[in-house]
C-alpha positions as YAML, in Angstrom:
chain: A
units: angstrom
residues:
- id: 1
  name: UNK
  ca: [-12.35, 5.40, 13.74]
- id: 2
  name: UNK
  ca: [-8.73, 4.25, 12.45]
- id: 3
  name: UNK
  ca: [-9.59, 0.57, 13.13]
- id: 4
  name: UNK
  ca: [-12.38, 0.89, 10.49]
- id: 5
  name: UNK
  ca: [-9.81, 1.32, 7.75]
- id: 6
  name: UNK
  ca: [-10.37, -1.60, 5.03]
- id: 7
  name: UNK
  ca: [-13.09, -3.16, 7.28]
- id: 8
  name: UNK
  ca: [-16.15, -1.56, 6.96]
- id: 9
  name: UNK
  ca: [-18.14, -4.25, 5.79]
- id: 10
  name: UNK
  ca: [-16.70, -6.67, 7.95]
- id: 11
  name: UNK
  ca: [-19.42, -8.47, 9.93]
- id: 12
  name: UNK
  ca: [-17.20, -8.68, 13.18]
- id: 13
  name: UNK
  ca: [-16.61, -5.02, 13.26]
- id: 14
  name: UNK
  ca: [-20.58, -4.12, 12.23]
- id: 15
  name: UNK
  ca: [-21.77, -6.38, 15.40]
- id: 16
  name: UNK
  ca: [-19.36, -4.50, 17.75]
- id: 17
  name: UNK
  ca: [-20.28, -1.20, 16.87]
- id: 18
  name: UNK
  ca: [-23.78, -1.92, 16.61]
- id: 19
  name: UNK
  ca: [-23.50, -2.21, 20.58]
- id: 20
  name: UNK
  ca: [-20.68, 0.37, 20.65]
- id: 21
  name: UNK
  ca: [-21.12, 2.30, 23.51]
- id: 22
  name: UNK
  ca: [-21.65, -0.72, 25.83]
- id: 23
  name: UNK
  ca: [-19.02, -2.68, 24.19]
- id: 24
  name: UNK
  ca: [-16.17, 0.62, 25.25]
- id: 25
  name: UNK
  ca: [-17.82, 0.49, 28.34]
- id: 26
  name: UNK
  ca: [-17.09, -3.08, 28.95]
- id: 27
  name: UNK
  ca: [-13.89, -2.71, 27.62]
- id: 28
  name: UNK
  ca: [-12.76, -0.04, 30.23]
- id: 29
  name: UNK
  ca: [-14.06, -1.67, 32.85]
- id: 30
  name: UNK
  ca: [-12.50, -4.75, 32.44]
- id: 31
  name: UNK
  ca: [-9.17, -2.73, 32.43]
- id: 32
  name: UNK
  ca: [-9.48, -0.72, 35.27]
- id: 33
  name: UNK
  ca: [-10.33, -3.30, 37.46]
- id: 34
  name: UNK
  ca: [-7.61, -5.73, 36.24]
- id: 35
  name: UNK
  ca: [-9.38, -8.65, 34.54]
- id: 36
  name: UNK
  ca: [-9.17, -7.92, 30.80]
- id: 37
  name: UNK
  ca: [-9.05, -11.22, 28.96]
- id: 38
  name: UNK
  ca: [-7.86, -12.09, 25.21]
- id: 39
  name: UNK
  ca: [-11.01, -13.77, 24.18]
- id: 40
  name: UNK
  ca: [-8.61, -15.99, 21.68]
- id: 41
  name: UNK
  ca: [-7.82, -15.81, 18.15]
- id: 42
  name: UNK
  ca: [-9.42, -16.42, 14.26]
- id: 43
  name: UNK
  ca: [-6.50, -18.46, 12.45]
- id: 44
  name: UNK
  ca: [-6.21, -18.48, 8.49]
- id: 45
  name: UNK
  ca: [-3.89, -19.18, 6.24]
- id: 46
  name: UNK
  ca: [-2.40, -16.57, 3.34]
- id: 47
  name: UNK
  ca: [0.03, -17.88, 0.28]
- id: 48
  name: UNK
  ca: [1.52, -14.96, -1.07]
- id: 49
  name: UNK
  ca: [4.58, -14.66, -1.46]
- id: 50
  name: UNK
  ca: [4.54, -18.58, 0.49]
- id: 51
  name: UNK
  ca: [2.24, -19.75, 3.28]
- id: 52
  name: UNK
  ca: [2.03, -18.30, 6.17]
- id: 53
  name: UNK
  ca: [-0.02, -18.75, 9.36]
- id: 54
  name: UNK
  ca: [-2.14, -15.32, 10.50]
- id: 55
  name: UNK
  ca: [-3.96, -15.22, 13.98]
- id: 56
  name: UNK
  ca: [-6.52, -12.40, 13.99]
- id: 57
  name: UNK
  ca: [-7.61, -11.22, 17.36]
- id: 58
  name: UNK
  ca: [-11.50, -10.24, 18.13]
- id: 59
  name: UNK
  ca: [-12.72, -6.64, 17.36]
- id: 60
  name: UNK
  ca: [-12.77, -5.67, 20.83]
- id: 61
  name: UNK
  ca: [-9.21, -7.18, 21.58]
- id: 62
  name: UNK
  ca: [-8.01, -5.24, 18.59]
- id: 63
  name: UNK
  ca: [-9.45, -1.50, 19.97]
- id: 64
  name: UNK
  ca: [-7.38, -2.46, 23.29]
- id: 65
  name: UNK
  ca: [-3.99, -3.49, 21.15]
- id: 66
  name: UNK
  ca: [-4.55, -0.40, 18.75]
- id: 67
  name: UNK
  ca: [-4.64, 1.92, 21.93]
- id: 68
  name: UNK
  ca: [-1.89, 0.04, 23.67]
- id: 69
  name: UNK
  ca: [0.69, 0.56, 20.67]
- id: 70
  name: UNK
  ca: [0.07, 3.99, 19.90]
- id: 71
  name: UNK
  ca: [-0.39, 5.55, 22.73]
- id: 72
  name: UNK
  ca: [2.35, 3.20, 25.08]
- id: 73
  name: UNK
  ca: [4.21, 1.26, 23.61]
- id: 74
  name: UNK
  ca: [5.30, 2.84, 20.35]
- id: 75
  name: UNK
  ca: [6.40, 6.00, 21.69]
- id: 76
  name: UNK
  ca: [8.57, 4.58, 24.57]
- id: 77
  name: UNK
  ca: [10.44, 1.81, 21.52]
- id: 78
  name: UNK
  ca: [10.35, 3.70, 18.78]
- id: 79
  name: UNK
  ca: [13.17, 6.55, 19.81]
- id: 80
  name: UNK
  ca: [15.45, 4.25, 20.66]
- id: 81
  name: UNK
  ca: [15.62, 2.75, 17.23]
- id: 82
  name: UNK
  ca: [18.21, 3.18, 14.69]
- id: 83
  name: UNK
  ca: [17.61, 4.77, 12.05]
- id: 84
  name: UNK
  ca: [17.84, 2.12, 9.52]
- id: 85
  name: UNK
  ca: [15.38, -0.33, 11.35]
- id: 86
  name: UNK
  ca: [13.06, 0.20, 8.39]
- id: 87
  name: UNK
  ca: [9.77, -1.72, 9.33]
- id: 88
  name: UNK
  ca: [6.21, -0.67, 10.15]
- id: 89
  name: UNK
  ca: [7.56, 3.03, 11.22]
- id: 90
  name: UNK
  ca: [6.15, 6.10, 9.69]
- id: 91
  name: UNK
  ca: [7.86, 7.48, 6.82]
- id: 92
  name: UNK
  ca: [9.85, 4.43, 6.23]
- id: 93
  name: UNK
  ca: [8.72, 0.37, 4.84]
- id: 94
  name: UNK
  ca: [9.47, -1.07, 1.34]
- id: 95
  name: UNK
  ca: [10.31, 1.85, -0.75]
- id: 96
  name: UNK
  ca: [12.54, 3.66, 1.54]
- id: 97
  name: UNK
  ca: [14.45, 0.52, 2.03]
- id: 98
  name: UNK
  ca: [14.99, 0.12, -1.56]
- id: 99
  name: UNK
  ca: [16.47, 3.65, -1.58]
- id: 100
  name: UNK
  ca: [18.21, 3.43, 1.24]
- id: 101
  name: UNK
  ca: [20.39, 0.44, 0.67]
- id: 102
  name: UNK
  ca: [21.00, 1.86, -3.36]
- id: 103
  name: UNK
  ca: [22.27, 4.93, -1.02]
- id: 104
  name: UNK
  ca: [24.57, 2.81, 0.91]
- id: 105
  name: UNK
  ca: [25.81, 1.42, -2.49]
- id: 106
  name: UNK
  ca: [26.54, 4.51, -3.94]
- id: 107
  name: UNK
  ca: [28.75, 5.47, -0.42]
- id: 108
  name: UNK
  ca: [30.30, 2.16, -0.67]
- id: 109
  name: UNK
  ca: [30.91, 2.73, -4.79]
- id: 110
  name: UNK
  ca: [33.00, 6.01, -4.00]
- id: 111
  name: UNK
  ca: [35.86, 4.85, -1.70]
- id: 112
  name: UNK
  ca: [36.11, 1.18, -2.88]
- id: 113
  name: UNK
  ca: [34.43, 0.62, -6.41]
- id: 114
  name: UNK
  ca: [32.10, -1.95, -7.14]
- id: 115
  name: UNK
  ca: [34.78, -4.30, -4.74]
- id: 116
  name: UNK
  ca: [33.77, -5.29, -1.60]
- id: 117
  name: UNK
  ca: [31.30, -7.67, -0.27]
- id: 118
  name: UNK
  ca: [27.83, -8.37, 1.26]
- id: 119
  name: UNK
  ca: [26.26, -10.04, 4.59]
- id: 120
  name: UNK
  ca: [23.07, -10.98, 3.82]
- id: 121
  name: UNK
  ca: [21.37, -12.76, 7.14]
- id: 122
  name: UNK
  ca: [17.64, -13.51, 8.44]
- id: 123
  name: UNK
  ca: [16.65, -15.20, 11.28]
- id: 124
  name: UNK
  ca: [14.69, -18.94, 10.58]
- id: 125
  name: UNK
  ca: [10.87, -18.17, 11.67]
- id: 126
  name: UNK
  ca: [11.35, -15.27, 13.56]
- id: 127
  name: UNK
  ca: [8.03, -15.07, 14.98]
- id: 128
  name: UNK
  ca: [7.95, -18.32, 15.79]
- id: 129
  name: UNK
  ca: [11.05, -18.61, 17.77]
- id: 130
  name: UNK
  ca: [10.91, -15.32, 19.83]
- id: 131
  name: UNK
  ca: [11.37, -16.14, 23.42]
- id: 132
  name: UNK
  ca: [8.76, -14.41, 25.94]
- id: 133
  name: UNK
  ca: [10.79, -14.42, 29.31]
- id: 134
  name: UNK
  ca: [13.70, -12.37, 27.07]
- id: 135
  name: UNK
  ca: [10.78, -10.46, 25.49]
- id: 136
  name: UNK
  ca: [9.46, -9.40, 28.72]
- id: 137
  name: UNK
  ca: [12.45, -8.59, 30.02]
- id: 138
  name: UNK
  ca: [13.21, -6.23, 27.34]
- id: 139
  name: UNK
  ca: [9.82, -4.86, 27.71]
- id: 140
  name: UNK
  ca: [10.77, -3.88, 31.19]
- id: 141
  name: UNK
  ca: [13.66, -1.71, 30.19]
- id: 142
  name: UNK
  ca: [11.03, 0.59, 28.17]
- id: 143
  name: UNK
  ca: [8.08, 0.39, 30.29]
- id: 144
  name: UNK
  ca: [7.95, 0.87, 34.04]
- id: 145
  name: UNK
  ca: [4.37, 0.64, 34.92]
- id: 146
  name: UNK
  ca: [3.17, -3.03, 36.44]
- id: 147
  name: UNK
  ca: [-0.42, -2.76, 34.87]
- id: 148
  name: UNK
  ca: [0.98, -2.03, 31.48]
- id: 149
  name: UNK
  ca: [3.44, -4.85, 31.38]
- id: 150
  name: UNK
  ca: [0.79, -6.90, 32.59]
- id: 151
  name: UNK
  ca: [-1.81, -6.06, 29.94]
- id: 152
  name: UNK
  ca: [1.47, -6.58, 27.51]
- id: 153
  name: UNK
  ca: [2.32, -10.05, 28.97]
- id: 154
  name: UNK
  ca: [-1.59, -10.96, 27.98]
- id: 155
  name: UNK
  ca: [-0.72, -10.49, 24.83]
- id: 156
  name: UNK
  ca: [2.96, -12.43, 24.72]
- id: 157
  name: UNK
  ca: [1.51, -15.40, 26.70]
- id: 158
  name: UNK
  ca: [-1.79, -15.82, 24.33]
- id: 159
  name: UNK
  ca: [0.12, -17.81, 22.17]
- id: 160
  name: UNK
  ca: [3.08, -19.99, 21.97]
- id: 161
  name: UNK
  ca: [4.07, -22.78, 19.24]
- id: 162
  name: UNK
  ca: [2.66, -26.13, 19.87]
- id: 163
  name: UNK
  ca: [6.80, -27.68, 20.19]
- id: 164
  name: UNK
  ca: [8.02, -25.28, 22.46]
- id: 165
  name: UNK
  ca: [5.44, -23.52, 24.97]
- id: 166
  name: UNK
  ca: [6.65, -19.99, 26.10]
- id: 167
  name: UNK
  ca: [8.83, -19.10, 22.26]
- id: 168
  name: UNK
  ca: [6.40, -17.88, 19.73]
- id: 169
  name: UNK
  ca: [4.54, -14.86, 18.72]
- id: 170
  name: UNK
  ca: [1.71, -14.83, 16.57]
- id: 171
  name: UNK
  ca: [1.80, -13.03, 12.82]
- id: 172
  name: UNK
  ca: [-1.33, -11.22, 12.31]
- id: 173
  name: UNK
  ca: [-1.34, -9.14, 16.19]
- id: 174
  name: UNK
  ca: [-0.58, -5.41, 16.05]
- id: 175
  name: UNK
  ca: [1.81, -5.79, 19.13]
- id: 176
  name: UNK
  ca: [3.88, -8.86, 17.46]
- id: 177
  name: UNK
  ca: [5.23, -6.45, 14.63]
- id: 178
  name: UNK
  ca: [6.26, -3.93, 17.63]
- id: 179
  name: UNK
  ca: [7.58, -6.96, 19.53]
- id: 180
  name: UNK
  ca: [9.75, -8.28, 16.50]
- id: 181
  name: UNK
  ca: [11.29, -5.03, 15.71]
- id: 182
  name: UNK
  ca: [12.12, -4.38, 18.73]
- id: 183
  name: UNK
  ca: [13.54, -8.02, 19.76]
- id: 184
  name: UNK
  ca: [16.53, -7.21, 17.64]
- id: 185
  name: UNK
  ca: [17.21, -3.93, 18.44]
- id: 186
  name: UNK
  ca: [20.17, -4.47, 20.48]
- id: 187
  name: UNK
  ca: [21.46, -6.30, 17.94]
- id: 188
  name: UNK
  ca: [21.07, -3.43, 15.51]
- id: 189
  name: UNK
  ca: [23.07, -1.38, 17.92]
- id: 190
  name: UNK
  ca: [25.31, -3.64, 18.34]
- id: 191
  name: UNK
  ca: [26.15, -4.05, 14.87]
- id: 192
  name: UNK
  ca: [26.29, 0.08, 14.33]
- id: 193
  name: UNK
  ca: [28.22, 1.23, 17.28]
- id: 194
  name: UNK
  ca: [30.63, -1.43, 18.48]
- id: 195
  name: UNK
  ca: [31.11, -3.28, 15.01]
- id: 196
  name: UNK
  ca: [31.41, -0.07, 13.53]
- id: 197
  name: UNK
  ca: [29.39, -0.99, 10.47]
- id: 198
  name: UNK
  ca: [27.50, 2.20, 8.75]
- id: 199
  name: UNK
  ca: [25.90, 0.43, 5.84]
- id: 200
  name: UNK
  ca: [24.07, -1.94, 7.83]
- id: 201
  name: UNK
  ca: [19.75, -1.57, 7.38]
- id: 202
  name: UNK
  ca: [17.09, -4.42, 8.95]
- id: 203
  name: UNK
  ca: [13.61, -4.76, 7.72]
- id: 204
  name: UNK
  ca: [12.17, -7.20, 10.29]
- id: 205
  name: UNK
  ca: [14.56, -10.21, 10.27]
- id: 206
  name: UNK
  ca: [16.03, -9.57, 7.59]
- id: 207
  name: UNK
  ca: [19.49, -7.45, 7.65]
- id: 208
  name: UNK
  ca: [21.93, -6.83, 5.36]
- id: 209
  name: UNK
  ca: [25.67, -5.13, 6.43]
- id: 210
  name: UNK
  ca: [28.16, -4.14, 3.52]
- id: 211
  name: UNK
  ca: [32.11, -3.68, 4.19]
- id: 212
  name: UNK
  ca: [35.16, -4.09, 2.08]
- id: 213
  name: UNK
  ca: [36.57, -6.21, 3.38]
- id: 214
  name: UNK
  ca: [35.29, -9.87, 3.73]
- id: 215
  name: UNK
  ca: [37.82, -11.18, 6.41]
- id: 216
  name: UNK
  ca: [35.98, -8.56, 8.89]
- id: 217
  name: UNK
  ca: [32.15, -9.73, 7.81]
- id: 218
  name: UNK
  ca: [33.09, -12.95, 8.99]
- id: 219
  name: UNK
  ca: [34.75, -11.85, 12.06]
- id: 220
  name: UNK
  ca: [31.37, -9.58, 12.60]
- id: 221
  name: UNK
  ca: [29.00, -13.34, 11.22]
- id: 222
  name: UNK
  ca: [30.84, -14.66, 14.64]
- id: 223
  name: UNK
  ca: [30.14, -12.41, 17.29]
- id: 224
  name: UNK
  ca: [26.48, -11.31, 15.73]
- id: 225
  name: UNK
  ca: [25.37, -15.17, 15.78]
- id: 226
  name: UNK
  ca: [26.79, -15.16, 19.65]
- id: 227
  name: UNK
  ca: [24.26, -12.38, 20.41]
- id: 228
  name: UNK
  ca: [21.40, -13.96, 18.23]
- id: 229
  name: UNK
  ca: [21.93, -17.63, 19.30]
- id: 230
  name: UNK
  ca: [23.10, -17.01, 22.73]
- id: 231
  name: UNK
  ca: [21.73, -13.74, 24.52]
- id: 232
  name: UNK
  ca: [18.24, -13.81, 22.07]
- id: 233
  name: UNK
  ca: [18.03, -17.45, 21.49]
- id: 234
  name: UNK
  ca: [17.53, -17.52, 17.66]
- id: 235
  name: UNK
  ca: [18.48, -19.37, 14.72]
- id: 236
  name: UNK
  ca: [20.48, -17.75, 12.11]
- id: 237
  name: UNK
  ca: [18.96, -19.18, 8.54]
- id: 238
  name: UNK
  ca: [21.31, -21.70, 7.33]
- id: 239
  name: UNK
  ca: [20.87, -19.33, 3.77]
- id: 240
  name: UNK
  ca: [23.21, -16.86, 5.44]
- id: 241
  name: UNK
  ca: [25.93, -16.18, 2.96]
- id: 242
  name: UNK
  ca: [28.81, -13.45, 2.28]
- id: 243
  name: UNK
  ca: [28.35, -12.32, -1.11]
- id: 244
  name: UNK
  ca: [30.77, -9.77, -3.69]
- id: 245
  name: UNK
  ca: [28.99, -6.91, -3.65]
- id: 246
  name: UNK
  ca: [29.23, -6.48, -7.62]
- id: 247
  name: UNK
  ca: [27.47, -10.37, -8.19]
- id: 248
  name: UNK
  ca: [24.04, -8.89, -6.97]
- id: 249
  name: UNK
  ca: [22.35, -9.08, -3.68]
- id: 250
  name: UNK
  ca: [18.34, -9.73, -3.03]
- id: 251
  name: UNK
  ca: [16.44, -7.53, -0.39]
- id: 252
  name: UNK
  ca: [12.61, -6.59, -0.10]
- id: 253
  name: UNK
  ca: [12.01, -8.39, -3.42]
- id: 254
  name: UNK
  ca: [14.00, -7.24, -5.67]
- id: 255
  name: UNK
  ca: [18.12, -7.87, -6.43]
- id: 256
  name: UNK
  ca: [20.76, -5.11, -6.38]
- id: 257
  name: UNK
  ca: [23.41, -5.00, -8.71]
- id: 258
  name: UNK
  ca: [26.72, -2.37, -8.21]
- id: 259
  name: UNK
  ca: [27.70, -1.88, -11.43]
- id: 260
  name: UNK
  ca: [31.72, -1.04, -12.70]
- id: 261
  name: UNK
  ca: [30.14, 2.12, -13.85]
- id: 262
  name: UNK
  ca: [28.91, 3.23, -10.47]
- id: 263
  name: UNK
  ca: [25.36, 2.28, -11.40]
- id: 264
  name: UNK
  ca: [23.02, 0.63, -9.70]
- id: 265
  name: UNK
  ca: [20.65, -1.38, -10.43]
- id: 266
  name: UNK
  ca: [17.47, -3.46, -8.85]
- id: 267
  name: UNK
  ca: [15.97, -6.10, -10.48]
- id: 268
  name: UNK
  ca: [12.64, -7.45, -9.54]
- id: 269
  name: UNK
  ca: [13.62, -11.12, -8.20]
- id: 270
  name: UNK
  ca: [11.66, -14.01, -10.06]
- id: 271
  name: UNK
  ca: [9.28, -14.67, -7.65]
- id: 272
  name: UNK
  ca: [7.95, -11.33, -7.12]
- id: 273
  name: UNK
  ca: [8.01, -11.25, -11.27]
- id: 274
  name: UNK
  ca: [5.86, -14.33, -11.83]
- id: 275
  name: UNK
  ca: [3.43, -13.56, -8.84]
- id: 276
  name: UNK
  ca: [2.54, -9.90, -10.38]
- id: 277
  name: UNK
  ca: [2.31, -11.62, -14.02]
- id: 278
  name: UNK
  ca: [0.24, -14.15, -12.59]
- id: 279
  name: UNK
  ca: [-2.20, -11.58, -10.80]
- id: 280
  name: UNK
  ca: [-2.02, -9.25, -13.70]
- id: 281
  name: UNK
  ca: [-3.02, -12.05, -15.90]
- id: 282
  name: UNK
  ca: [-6.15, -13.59, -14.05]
- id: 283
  name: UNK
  ca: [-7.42, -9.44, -13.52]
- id: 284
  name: UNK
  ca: [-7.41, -9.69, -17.12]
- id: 285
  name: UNK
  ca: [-9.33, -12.58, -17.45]
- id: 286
  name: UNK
  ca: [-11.14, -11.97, -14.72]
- id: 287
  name: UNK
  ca: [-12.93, -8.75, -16.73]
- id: 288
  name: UNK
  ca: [-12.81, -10.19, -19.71]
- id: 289
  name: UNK
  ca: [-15.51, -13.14, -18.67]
- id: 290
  name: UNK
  ca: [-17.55, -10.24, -16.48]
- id: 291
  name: UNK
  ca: [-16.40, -11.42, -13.20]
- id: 292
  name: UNK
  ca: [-14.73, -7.63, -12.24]
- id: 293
  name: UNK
  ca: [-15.41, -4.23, -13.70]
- id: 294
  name: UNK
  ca: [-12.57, -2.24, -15.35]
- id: 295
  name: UNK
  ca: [-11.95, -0.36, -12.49]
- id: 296
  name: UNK
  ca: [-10.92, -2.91, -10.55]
- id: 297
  name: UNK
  ca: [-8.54, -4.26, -13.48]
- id: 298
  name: UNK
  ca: [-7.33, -0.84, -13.89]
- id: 299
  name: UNK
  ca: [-6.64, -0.65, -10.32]
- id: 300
  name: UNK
  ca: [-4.68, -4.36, -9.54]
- id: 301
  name: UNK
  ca: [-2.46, -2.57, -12.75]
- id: 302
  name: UNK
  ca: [-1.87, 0.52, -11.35]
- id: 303
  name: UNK
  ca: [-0.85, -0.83, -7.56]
- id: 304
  name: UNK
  ca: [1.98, -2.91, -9.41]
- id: 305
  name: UNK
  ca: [2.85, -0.17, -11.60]
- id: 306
  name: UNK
  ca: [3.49, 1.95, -8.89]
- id: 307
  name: UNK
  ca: [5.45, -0.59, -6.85]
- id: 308
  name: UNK
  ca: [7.32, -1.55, -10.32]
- id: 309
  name: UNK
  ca: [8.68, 2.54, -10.65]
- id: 310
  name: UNK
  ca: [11.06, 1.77, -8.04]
- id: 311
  name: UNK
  ca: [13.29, -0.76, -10.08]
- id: 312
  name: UNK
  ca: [14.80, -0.96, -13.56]
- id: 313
  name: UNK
  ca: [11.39, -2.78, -14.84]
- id: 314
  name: UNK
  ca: [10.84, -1.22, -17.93]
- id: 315
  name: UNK
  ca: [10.90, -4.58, -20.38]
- id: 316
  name: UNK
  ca: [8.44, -6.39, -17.47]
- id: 317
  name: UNK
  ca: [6.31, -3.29, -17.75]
- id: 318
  name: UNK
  ca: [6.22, -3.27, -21.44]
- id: 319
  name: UNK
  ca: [5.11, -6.89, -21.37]
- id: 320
  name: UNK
  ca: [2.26, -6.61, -19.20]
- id: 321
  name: UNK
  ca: [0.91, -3.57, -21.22]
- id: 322
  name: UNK
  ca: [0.26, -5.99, -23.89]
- id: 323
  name: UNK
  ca: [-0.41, -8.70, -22.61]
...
């Protein structure tokens, strides 16, 4: 069962399948006659890398959303996506961003050198600002049948920010990540096929577009913060910034630098330094006061070593070797 992934010894999960067969049954029922209910969500709080709020949904809420987004809803969204919308997808996330946007470096390095410049935007809490009448709207344009948009509407209106009731969507739901990717998408075609802009990639809210010449990134800063303050109702983060394209820009984590030479380089930002010192560290201590075994040790190293590969990291990876 795919749900059960990470959560087999979760108590939530072990009381619904202890009762599985009547729980499905229930389940099924409630959607074929029409009166499926969210029965509300578990709220925590996580700090890495900053805090954020997550609402997890019930184990019987999350069988529904799991079926709903891979059998509806990512099939019908999906296709239309560009191809650098990198989030959440199959085959693409963190690592092929990284090597896609040193790929669109490289392109930009062999017509103009290491001159040109950088848009570097986000939108300011995303989730929380999404709008649900333009998300359901959208929604329609992908998915034609009444019961489905209903069951999806369930989810959108489930949750809202206390300031503004009908803009929110909650981090933590299956659907929200499907919802935000595909909020912007007509933005991302937007900026491909009428701006004209070929090195442009998004992960989530975050979206970088790379041109030589910076009169024209402000011309296309303009008309994208008309589509994302106007048609989507969004806020552009006030961190939004133009930046030379050979003084280093930060995405997924780490910085990229174009070198004169053609090279290029990613450096892991500070942040995401100190945080895997700081976890590497208390691992350490951790088995050396008998609190883990050395497999688990071994294994906290090895995740970061294998995220560190990606980057030019060998002095950080040095350091934790002896540390």
């Amino acid at each position: 069962m795919k749900l059960r992934r990470g959560r087999s010894r979760k108590s939530r999960l072990l009381k619904f399948e202890f009762d599985l067969g009547r729980n499905l049954y229930r389940l099924q029922e409630e959607l074929l006659s029409g009166n499926y209910q969210m029965k509300g969500y578990r709220h925590f709080e996580v700090y890495e890398p900053k805090r954020r709020d997550i609402f997890d949904v019930g184990h019987g809420d999350k069988v529904v959303m799991t079926a709903l987004c891979d059998e509806v809803l990512i099939p019908r969204v999906v296709r239309t996506f560009i191809y650098d919308n990198i989030a959440c997808q199959k085959g693409k996330g963190t690592h092929f961003g990284l090597k896609r946007l040193t790929e669109f470096f490289r392109r930009h390095y062999r017509t103009y050198g290491n001159e040109g410049y950088v848009l570097k935007c986000d939108i300011s809490k995303f989730f929380g600002t999404i709008n649900h009448a333009i998300l359901r709207d959208q929604l329609k344009t992908y998915i034609k049948d009444e019961a489905v948009l209903k069951l999806l509407s369930c989810y959108i209106d489930s949750f809202h920010t206390p300031e503004r009731p009908g803009v929110g969507i909650p981090l933590g739901n299956q659907t929200s990540q499907w919802f935000a990717l595909m909020y912007l998408n007509q933005l991302d075609h937007f900026i491909k096929e009428k701006l004209q802009i070929k090195a442009y990639i998004r992960y989530m809210d975050d979206f970088i577009l790379i041109h030589h010449d910076k009169k024209y990134l402000w011309e296309c800063l303009a008309k994208i913060k008309e589509i994302v303050e106007g048609e989507l109702q969004l806020t552009l983060n006030p961190k939004t910034a133009i930046i030379p394209i050979n003084q280093g820009v930060e995405f997924l984590g780490w910085k990229f630098f174009l070198r004169s030479s053609g090279k290029v380089v990613r450096r892991l930002k500070r942040q995401s330094k100190l945080r895997f010192q700081r976890r590497v560290k208390a691992a350490n201590q951790a088995f050396f006061y008998g609190e883990i075994e050395l497999k688990e040790t071994l294994q906290v190293w090895a995740s970061y070593k294998g995220h560190l590969k990606h980057g030019h990291t060998y002095l950080l990876l040095k350091g934790a070797r002896n540390s």
